[in-house]
Coordinates of C-alpha atoms in Angstrom, one line a residue:
X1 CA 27.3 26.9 -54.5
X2 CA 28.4 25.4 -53.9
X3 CA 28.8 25.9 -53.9
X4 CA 29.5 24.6 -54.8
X5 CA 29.5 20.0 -52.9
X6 CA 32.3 12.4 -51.1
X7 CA 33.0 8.8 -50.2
X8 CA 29.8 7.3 -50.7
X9 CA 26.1 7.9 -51.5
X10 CA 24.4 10.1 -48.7
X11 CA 22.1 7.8 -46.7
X12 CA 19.1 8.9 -44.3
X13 CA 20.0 11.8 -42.2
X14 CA 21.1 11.2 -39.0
X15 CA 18.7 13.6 -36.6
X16 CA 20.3 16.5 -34.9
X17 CA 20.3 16.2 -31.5
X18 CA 23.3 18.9 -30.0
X19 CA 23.3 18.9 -26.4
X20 CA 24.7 22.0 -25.1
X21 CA 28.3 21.1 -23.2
X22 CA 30.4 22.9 -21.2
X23 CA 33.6 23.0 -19.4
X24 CA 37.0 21.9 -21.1
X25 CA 39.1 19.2 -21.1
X26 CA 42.3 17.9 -23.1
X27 CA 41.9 16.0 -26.2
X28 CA 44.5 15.3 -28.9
X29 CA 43.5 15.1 -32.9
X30 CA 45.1 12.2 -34.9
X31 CA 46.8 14.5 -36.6
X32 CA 49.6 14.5 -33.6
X33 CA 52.4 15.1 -36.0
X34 CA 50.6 18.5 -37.1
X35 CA 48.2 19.1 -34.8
X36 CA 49.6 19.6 -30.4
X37 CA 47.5 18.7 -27.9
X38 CA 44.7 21.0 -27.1
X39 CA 42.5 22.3 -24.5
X40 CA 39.4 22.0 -25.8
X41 CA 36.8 24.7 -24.6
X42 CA 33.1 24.2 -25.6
X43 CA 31.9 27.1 -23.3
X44 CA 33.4 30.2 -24.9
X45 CA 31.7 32.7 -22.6
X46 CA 34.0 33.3 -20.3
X47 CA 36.7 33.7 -22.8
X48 CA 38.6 37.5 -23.5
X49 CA 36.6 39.3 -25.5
X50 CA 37.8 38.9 -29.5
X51 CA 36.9 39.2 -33.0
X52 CA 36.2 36.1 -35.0
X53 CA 36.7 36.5 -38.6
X54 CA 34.8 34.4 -40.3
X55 CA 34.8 34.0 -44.6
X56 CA 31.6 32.8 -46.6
X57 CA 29.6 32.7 -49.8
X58 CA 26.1 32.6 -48.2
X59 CA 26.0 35.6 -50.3
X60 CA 22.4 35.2 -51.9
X61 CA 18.5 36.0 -50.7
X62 CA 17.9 33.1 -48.5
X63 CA 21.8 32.5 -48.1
X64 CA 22.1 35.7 -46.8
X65 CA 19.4 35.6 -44.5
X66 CA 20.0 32.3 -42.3
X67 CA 24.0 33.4 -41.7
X68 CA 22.9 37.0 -40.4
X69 CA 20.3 35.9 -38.4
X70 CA 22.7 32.5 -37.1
X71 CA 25.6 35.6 -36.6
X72 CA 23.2 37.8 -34.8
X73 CA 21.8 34.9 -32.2
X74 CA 25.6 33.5 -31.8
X75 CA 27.0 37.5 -30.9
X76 CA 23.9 37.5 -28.0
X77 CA 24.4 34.7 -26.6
X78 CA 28.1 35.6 -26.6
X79 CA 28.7 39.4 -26.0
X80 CA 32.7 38.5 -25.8
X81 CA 32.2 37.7 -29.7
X82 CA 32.6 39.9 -32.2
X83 CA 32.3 38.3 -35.9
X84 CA 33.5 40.2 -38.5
X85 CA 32.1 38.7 -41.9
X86 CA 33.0 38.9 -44.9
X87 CA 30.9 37.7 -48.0
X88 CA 32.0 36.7 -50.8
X89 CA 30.5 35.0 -53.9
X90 CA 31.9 31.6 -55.0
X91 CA 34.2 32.3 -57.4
X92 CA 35.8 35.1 -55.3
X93 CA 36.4 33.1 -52.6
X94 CA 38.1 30.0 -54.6
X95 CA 40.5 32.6 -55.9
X96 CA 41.1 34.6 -52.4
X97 CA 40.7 31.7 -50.1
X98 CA 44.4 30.0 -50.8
X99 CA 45.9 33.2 -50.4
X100 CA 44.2 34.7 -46.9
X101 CA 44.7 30.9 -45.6
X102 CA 49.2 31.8 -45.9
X103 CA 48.9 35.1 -45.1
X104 CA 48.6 36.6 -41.4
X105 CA 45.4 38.0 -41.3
X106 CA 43.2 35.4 -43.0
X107 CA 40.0 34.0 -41.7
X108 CA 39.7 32.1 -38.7
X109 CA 36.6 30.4 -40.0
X110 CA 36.2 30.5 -44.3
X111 CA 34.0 27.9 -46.0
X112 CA 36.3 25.6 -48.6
X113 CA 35.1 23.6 -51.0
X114 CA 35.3 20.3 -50.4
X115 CA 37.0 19.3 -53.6
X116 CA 40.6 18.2 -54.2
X117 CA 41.6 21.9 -56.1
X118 CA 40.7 23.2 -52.2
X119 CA 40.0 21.4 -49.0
X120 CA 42.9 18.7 -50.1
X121 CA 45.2 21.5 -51.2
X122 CA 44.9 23.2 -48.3
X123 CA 44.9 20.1 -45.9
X124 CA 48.1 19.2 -48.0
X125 CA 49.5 22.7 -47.4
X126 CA 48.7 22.1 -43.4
X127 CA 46.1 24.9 -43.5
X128 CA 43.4 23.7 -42.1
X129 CA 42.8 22.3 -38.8
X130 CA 41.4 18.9 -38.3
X131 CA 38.1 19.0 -36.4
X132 CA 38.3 15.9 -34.4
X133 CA 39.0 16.8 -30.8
X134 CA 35.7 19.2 -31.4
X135 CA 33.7 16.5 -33.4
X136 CA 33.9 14.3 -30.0
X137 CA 33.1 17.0 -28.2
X138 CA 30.0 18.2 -29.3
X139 CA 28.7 15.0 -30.6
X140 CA 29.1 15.9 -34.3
X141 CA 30.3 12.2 -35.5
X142 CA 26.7 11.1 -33.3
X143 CA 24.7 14.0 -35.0
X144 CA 25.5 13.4 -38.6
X145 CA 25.7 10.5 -40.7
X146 CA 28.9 8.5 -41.4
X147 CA 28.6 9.7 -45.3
X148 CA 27.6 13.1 -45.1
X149 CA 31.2 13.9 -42.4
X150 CA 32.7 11.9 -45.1
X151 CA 32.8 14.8 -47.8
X152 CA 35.0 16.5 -45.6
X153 CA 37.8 13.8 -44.5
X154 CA 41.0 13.5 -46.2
X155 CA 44.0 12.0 -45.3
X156 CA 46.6 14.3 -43.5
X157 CA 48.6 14.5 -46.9
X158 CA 45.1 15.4 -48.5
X159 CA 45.8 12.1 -51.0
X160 CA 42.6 10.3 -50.1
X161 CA 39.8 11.6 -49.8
X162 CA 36.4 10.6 -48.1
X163 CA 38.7 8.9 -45.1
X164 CA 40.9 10.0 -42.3
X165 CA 40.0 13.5 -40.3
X166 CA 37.7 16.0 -40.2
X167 CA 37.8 19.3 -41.8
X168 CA 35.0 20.6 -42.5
X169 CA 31.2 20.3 -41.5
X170 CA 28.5 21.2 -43.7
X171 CA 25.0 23.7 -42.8
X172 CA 22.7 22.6 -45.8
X173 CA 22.5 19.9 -48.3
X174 CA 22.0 20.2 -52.0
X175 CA 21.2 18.2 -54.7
X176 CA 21.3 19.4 -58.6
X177 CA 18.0 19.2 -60.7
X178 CA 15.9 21.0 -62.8
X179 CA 13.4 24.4 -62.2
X180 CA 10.8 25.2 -64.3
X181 CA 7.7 27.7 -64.1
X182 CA 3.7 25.8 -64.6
X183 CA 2.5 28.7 -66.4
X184 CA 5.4 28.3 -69.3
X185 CA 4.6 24.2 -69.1
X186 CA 1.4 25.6 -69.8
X187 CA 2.1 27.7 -72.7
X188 CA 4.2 25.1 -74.7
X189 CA 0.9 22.1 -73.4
X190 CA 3.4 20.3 -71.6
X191 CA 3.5 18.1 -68.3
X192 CA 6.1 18.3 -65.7
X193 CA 8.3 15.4 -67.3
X194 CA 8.4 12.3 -65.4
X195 CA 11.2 10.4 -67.0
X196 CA 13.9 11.6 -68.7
X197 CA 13.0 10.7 -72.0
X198 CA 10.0 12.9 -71.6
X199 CA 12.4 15.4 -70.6
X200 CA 14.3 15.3 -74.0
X201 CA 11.0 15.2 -75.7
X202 CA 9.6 18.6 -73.8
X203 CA 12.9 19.9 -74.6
X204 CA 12.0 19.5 -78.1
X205 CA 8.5 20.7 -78.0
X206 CA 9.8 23.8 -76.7
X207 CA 12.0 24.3 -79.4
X208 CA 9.8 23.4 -82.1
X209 CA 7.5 25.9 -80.7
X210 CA 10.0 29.1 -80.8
X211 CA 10.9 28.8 -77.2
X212 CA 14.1 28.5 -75.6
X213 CA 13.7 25.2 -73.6
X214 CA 17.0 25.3 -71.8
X215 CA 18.5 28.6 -69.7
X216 CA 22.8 28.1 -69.2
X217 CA 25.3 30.8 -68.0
X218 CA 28.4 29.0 -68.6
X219 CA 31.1 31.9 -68.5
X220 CA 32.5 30.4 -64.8
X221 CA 32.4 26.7 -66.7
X222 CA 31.2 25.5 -63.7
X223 CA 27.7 25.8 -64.4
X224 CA 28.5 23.8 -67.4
X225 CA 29.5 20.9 -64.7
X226 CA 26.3 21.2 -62.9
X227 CA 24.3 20.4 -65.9
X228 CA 26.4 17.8 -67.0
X229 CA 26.5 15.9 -63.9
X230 CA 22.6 15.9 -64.2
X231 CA 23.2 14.7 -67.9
X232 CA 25.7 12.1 -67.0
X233 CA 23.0 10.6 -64.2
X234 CA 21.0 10.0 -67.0
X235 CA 23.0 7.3 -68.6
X236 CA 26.1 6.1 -66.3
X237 CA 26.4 3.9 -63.4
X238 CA 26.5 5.4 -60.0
X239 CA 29.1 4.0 -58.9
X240 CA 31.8 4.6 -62.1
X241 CA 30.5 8.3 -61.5
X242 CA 31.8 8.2 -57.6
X243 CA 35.0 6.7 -58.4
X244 CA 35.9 9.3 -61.4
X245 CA 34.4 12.4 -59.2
X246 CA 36.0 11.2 -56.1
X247 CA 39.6 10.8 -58.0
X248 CA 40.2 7.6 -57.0
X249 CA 41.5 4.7 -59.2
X250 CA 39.6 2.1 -61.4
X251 CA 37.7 3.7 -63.3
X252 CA 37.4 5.0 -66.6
X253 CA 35.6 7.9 -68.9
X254 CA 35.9 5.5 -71.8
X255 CA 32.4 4.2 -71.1
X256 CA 28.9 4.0 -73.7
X257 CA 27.3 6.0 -70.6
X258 CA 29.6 8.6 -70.7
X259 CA 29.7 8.7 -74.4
X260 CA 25.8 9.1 -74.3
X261 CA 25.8 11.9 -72.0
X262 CA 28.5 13.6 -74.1
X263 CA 26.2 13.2 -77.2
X264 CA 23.0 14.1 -75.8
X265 CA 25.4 17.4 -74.3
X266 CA 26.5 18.0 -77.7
X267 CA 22.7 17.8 -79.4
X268 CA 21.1 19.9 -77.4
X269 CA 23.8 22.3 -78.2
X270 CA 23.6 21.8 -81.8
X271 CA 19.7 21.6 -81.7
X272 CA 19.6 25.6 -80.1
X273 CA 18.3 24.4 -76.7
X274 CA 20.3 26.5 -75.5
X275 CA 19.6 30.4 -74.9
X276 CA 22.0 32.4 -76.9
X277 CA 25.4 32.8 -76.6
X278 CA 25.2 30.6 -72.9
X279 CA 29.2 30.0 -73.0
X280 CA 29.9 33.8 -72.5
X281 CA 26.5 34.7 -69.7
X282 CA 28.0 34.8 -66.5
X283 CA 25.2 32.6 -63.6
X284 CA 23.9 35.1 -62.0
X285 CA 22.1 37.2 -64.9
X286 CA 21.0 33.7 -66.7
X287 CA 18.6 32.4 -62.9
X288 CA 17.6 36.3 -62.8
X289 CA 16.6 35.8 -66.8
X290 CA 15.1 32.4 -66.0
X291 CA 12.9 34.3 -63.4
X292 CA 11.6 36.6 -66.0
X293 CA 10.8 33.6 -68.0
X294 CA 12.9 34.1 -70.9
X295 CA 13.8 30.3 -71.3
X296 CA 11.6 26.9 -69.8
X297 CA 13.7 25.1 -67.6
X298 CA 16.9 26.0 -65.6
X299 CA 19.6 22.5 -64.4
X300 CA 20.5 24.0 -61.5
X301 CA 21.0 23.8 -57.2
X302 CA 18.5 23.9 -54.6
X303 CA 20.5 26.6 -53.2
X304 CA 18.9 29.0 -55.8
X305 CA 15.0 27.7 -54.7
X306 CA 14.8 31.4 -52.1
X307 CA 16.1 33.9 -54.6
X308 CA 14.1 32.0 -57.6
X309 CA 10.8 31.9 -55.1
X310 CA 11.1 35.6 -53.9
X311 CA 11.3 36.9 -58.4
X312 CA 8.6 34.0 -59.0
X313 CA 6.3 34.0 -56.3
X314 CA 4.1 30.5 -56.8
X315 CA 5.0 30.1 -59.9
X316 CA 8.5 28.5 -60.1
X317 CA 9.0 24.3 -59.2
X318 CA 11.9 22.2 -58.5
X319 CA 12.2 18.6 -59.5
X320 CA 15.3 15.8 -59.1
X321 CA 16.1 14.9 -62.7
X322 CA 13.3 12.4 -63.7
X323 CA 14.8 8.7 -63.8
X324 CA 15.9 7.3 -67.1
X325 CA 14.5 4.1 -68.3
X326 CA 17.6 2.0 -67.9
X327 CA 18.2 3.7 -64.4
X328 CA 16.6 1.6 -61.6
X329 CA 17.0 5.1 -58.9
X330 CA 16.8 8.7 -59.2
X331 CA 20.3 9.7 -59.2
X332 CA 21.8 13.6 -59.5
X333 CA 25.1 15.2 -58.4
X334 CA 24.4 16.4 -54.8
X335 CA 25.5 16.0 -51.7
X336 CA 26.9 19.2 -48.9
X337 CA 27.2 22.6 -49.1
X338 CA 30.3 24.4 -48.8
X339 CA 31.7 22.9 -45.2
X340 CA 33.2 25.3 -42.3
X341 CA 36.4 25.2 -41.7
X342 CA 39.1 26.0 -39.6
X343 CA 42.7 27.6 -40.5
X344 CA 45.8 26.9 -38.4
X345 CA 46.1 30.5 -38.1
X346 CA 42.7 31.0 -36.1
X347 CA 43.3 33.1 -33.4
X348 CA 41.4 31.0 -31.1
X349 CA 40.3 27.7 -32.5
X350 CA 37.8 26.8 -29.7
X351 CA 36.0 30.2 -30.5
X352 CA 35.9 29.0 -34.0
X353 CA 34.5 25.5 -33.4
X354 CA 31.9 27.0 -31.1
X355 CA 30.8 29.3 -34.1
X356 CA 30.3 26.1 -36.8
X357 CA 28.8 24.5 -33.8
X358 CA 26.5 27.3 -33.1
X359 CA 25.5 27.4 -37.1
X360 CA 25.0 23.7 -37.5
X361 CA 22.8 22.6 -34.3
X362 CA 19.2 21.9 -33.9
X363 CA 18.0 25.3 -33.9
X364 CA 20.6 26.6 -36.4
X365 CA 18.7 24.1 -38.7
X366 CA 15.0 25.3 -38.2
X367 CA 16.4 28.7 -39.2
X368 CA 18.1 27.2 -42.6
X369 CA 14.1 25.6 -43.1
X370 CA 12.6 29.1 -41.7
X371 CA 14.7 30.8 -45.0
X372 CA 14.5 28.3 -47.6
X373 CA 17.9 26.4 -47.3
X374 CA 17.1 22.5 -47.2
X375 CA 19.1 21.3 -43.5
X376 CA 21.4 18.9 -43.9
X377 CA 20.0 17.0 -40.8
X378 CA 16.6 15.5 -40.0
X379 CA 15.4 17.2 -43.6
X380 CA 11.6 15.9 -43.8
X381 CA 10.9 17.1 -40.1
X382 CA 10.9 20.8 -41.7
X383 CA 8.4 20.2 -44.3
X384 CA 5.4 20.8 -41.9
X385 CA 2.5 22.0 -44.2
X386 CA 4.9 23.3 -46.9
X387 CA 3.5 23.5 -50.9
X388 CA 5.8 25.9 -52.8
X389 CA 9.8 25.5 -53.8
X390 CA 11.0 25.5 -50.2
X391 CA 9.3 21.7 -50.1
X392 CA 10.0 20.6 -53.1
X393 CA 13.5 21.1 -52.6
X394 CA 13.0 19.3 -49.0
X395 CA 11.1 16.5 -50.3
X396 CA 13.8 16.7 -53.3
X397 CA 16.5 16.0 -50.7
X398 CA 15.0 13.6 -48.9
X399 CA 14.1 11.3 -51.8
X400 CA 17.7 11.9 -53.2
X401 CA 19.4 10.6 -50.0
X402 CA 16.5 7.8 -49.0
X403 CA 15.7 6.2 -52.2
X404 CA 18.3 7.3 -54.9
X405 CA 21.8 7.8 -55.5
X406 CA 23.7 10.7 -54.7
X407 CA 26.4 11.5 -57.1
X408 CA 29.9 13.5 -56.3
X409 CA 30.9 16.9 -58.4
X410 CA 33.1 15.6 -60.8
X411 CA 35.4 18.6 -60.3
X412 CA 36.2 16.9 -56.7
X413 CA 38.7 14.8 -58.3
X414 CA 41.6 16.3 -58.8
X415 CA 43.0 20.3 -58.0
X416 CA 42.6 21.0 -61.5
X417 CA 39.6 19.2 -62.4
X418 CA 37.5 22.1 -62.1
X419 CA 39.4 24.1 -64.6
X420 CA 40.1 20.6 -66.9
X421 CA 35.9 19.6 -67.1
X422 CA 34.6 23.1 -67.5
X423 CA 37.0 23.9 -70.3
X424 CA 36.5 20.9 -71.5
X425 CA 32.7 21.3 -71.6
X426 CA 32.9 24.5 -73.3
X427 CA 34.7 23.1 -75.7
X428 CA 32.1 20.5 -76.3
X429 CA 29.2 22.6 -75.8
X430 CA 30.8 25.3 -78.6
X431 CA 31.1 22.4 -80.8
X432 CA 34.6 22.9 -81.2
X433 CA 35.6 18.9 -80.1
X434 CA 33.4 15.9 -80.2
X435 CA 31.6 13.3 -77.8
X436 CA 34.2 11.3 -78.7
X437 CA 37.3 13.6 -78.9
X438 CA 35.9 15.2 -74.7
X439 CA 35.8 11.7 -73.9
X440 CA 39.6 11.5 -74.5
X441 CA 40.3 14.9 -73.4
X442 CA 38.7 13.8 -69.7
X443 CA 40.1 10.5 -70.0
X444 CA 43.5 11.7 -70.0
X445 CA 42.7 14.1 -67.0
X446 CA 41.5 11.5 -65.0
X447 CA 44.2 8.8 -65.5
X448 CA 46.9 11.9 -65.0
X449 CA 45.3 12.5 -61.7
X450 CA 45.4 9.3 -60.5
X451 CA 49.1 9.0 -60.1
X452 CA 49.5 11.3 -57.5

C-alpha cells in the first residue's frame, strides 16, 4: 500500500543513473548526537558471511514478483548474503513493525510507512538509522529528485517532516485513481469519464440502471482514506491539502472544498453507490469482487494494476481522477511507496544499505516495469510499446508528477491520524455524523496535532 505513501508536489523524475562504487571510506551522518561515525562500505563482498533480515509488504502478484526476483539477483551477486524475508501484508506490518524495531531480533531492513503514526515515531524513538552517509555514497540525493527523498526526511526529533535526514528510500511510485472494466462501460452505454462531473453523472447512470457503480472495502478504514483523498482533489486547493496531510500549521478543514468533498462522500453513500455493507468488507475480497465485475469502478492504487490485470486479462483500465471544472490540474493523493529503512539494531548496516541500493538502481527498476510496478525513477522510459494497465498506470504517473499536483495521504499528519480519518470516515460514510459535524470532528484532530 502503501502502502500505503511529503514536502512538496513530486516533480519530473530525476533518471537513475547508479554507478556501481567500491571501497570504503569514513563518513559521519548529521545526526552526530545519535548517529557515531561510520565506515562506510559500498562493496559488501568481501564481508563475513551473514543473514540479512529484511521485513516487507510487497506481498501481492506483481509485488511479490519484483522483490523475489531483486532477492534472488542480490544473493548471486553476493553468496556471503543470506536474506531471510519475511512478508507481511500492510496492516500486519503497521502493528508488528514498532514492536520488532525495540526488541532484539527485529529486522535489519523493514519498510515503514512514511507517515507521522510510523517513520516519525520511530525516528522520534531513535529506531531508525539516518541514511545520509549512504545517500552520498551511492549517489542517491543525485539519482532522485529533491521531492521524492523528501517523503522520507524528518527532523531528528521526527517533529518536522519533509526536512532534515534521510530515512527511508522508496522502489515504486503510486498515485490513487480510479479502475474500471470497458465491457461494464459498455453495458451501462457509458464513456470513460473525462471530468469529474461526468464521473458523478456515470456514477448515477450506473445506479439508475441496477448496477453497483462504486466497489469499497472499508473494514481497515484506510481504504476509506484512499477514496476520499481522490474525492477531496476534486474540490480543494492543493496546497491546503499538503499542509493538513503533511501536519504542519496554517491550515484548516473548515473550508467550502472540504465541505464539498464531505457532501458528495456522504451522497454517494446515501444514494447506494456503494456495494453493500462496504464499512464491514475487508480490501482484499472487494479488488478480487471488482475483478469478477460485481461493481463498475474501484478508487483505488496503481499498486493493484498486476493482480487486477492477471484476474482481468485486457479488460480492466486505470485512469487519474478526471479534473474537475474549477480545478486547473489533475490532482490525486500519490506520491512513494512504502520506503526501506534501516533499524539501529541492523546487524550490519552497510549490508543493509547495499540491499535498498541493490533494489532501487537502474536495473532494479526495469524489473519493477518487467512486473507491473510503476518505477519511481525515469517512469516514461519503461512504457516502450505498452497498451494494457501496466501503461496506463505509467503514463498515469508520469502525467501526475509532470503536469498535475501530487497530493499527500492525509493520515501522514499526525501518529494517530490514520486511526482519527478512517473512523471518522466510517462514521460519515454510515451516515452516523454529518458533512458538517466530520468537518469538526477532523478539525479538531488537526489543530490538536499541531501543537506538538
Amino acid at each position: 500500500m502503501k502502502h500505503w505513501q511529503h514536502a512538496a508536489a513530486i516533480t519530473a523524475m530525476a533518471a537513475l543513473s547508479i554507478g556501481a562504487l567500491s571501497g570504503c571510506a569514513p563518513q559521519k551522518s548529521s545526526e552526530s548526537s545519535e548517529q557515531k561515525t561510520t565506515e562506510i562500505v559500498t562493496d559488501i563482498s568481501k564481508l563475513p558471511k551473514q543473514t540479512l533480515t529484511v521485513w516487507d509488504q510487497e506481498s501481492r502478484g506483481g509485488q511479490n514478483e519484483q522483490i523475489e526476483k531483486l532477492n534472488k539477483k542480490f544473493q548471486e551477486k553476493y553468496p556471503n548474503i543470506t536474506i531471510k524475508r519475511v512478508s507481511k501484508s500492510y496492516d500486519d506490518l503497521t502493528t508488528t513493525l514498532a514492536l520488532a524495531l525495540s526488541g532484539k531480533d527485529g529486522p535489519d531492513v523493514a519498510q515503514t510507512d512514511n507517515a507521522r503514526s510510523m517513520m516519525g515515531k520511530f525516528v522520534s524513538a531513535k529506531q531508525l538509522v539516518s541514511l545520509e552517509p549512504w545517500s552520498k555514497a551511492y549517489g542517491w540525493e543525485k539519482n532522485y529528485s529533491k521531492d521524492i527523498l523528501g517523503y522520507a526526511r524528518y527532523s531528528t526529533d521526527g517533529k518536522d517532516f519533509g526536512t532534515g535526514n534521510l530515512y527511508g528510500l522508496p522502489q515504486v511510485g503510486e498515485s490513487v485513481g480510479i479502475y474500471y472494466a470497458p465491457s461494464e462501460l459498455k453495458k451501462y452505454g457509458l464513456e470513460p469519464p473525462k471530468t469529474w462531473e461526468d464521473f458523478n453523472k456515470a456514477l448515477k447512470t450506473i445506479k439508475d440502471k441496477g448496477g453497483t457503480p462504486l466497489m469499497l472495502g472499508n473494514v481497515e478504514q484506510w481504504p476509506g482514506i484512499h477514496v476520499w483523498g481522490v474525492v477531496e482533489g476534486a474540490s480543494e486547493k492543493a496546497d491546503t491539502i499538503r499542509t493538513l496531510g503533511f501536519g504542519n500549521k496554517g491550515a484548516s478543514w473548515k473550508t467550502e472544498g472540504n465541505k464539498k468533498a464531505a457532501e458528495t462522500l456522504a451522497n454517494w453513500a446515501k444514494s447506494g453507490y456503494f456495494n453493500e455493507g462496504y464499512n464491514g468488507l475487508d480490501y482484499d475480497s472487494v479488488w478480487q469482487s471488482f475483478s469478477k465485475k460485481e461493481g463498475v469502478f474501484l478508487i483505488a492504487g496503481s499498486w493493484l494494476a498486476p493482480d487486477l490485470k492477471a484476474a482481468m486479462k485486457d479488460d480492466v483500465k486505470f485512469i487519474l481522477p478526471p479534473k474537475s471544472e474549477n480545478m486547473d490540474k489533475i490532482q490525486t493523493t500519490g506520491g512513494t511507496g512504502l520506503p526501506f529503512t534501516i533499524s539501529t539494531k541492523a546487524k550490519d548496516k552497510n549490508v543493509a544499505a547495499a540491499y535498498i541500493d541493490f533494489i532501487t538502481n537502474q536495473d532494479a527498476m526495469k524489473v519493477l516495469s518487467e512486473t507491473g510496478n510503476v518505477p519511481i525513477n525515469n517512469t516514461a522510459s519503461y512504457l516502450g510499446d505498452k497498451t494494457d494497465i501496466t501503461a496506463d498506470v505509467l503514463k498515469a504517473f508520469e502525467e501526475l508528477t509532470t503536469k498535475g499536483n501530487v497530493l499527500p495521504y492525509m493520515n501522514y499528519a499526525s501518529p494517530t491520524m490514520d486511526k482519527d480519518l478512517g473512523a471518522a470516515l466510517q462514521s460519515l460514510l454510515a451516515s452516523e455524523t454529518t458533512p458538517e459535524k466530520f468537518i469538526e470532528t477532523m478539525d479538531a484532530h488537526y489543530n490538536k496535532a499541531i501543537q506538538r
